[in-house]
Structure formats: C-alpha cells, structure tokens
Short mmCIF file of C-alpha atoms in Angstrom, two decimals:
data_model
loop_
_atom_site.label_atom_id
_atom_site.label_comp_id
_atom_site.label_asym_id
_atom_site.label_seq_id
_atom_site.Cartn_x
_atom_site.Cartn_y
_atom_site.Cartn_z
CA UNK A 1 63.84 52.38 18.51
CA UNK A 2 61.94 51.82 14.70
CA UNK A 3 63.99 48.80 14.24
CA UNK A 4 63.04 46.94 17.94
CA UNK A 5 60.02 44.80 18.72
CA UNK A 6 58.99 43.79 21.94
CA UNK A 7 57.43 40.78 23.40
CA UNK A 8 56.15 40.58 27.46
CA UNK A 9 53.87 39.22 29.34
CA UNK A 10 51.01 41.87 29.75
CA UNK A 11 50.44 40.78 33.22
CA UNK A 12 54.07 42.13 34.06
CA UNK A 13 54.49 45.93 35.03
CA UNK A 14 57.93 45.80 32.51
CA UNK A 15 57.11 46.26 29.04
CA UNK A 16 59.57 43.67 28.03
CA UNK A 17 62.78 44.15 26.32
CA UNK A 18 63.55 45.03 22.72
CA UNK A 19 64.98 42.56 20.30
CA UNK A 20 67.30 43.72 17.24
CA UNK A 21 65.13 42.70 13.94
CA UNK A 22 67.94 42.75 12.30
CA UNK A 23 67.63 46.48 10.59
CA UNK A 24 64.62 45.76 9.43
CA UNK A 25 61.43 48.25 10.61
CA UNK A 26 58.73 45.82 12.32
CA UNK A 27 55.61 46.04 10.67
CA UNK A 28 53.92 42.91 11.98
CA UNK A 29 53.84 40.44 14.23
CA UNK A 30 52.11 36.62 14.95
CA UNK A 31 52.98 33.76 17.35
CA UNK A 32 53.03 30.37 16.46
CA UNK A 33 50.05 27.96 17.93
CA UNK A 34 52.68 26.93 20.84
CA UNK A 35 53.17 30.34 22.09
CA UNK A 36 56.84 29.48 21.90
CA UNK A 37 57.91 31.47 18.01
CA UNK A 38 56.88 34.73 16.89
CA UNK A 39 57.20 35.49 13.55
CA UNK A 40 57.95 39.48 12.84
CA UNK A 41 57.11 40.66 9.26
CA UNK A 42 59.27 44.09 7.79
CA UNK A 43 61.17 45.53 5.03
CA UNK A 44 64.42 45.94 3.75
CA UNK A 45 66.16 48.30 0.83
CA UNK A 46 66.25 44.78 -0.99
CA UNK A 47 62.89 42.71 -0.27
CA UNK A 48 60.71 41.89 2.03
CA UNK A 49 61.99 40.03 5.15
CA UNK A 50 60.36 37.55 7.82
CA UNK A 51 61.97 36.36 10.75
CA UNK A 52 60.96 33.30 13.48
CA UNK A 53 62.18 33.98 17.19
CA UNK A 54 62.47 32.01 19.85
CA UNK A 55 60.35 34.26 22.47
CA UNK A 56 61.66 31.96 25.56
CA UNK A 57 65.57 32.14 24.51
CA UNK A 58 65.54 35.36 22.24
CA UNK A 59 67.15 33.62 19.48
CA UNK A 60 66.43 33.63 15.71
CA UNK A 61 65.40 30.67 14.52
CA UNK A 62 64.65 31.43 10.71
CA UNK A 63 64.94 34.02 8.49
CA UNK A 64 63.72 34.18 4.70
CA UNK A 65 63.71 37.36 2.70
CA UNK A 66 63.71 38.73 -0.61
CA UNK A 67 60.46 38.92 -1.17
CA UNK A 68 60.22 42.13 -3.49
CA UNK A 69 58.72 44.52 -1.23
CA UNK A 70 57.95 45.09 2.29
CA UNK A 71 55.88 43.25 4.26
CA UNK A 72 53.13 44.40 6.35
CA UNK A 73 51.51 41.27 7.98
CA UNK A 74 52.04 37.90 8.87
CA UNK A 75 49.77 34.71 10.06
CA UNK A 76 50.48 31.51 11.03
CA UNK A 77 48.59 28.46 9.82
CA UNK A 78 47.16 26.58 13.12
CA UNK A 79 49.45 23.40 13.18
CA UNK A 80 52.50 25.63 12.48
CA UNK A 81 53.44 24.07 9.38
CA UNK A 82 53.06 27.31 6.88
CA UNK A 83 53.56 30.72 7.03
CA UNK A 84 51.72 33.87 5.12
CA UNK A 85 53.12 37.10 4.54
CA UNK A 86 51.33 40.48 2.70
CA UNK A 87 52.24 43.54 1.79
CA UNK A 88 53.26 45.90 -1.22
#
C-alpha cells in the first residue's frame, strides 16, 4: 500500500509488517541513534508532515506538520536532540 512503511529486521525471512503513516505517502525514512524511533518524512494536501515511531511498540510518538510542502528526506542529529527535514 503507498501510504504503509515497513520496518524488520533484515536477518528475518518476514519482511515486517506495515504501519499506517497516517495518509500520508512515505517518502523517507531515518532511525534515531538508539535504534529505538524512526522518523518517516511525507506529504499531505496541506504541508509537509514528519512522524516519530516507536519501532519496538508501533506507536507514534510525535507528529509535526505543516510544513508547506512535502517532504522528501529526513536525518537525525547523532545525540537525538534535532531533527532535519527537505523537500519542495
């Protein structure tokens, strides 16, 4: 499904499951330094959007949109403490 992402371990045979983004079409994708969040850059009819997830309980942890356009990427600063998204 466009709207999924997926996160697994790659030395599993199972791809992993897909998580809802939230209607928004993945377009990139970082962990945090503790392997524990991934952050999943996309776009939405009104803004960019980011979200955090918690990879071990599938939760959302943050969300923060309405940046102007969609986003295409997404990095993580090494301690965790900011967050950088691109795109149009």
């Amino acid at each position: 499904h466009p709207t999924d992402f997926r996160v697994w371990d790659p030395r599993a045979a199972d791809p992993g499951r897909p998580w809802p983004s939230g209607g928004t079409a993945p377009r990139g994708a970082a962990f945090l330094a503790d392997g524990r969040l991934a952050v999943v850059s996309g776009g939405r009819d009104k803004g960019g959007l980011f979200q955090v997830w918690d990879v071990t309980t599938g939760r959302l942890a943050a969300e923060a949109g309405g940046f102007g356009g969609k986003l295409s990427g997404v990095a993580a600063s090494v301690d965790a403490r900011w967050l950088a998204a691109a795109g149009e």
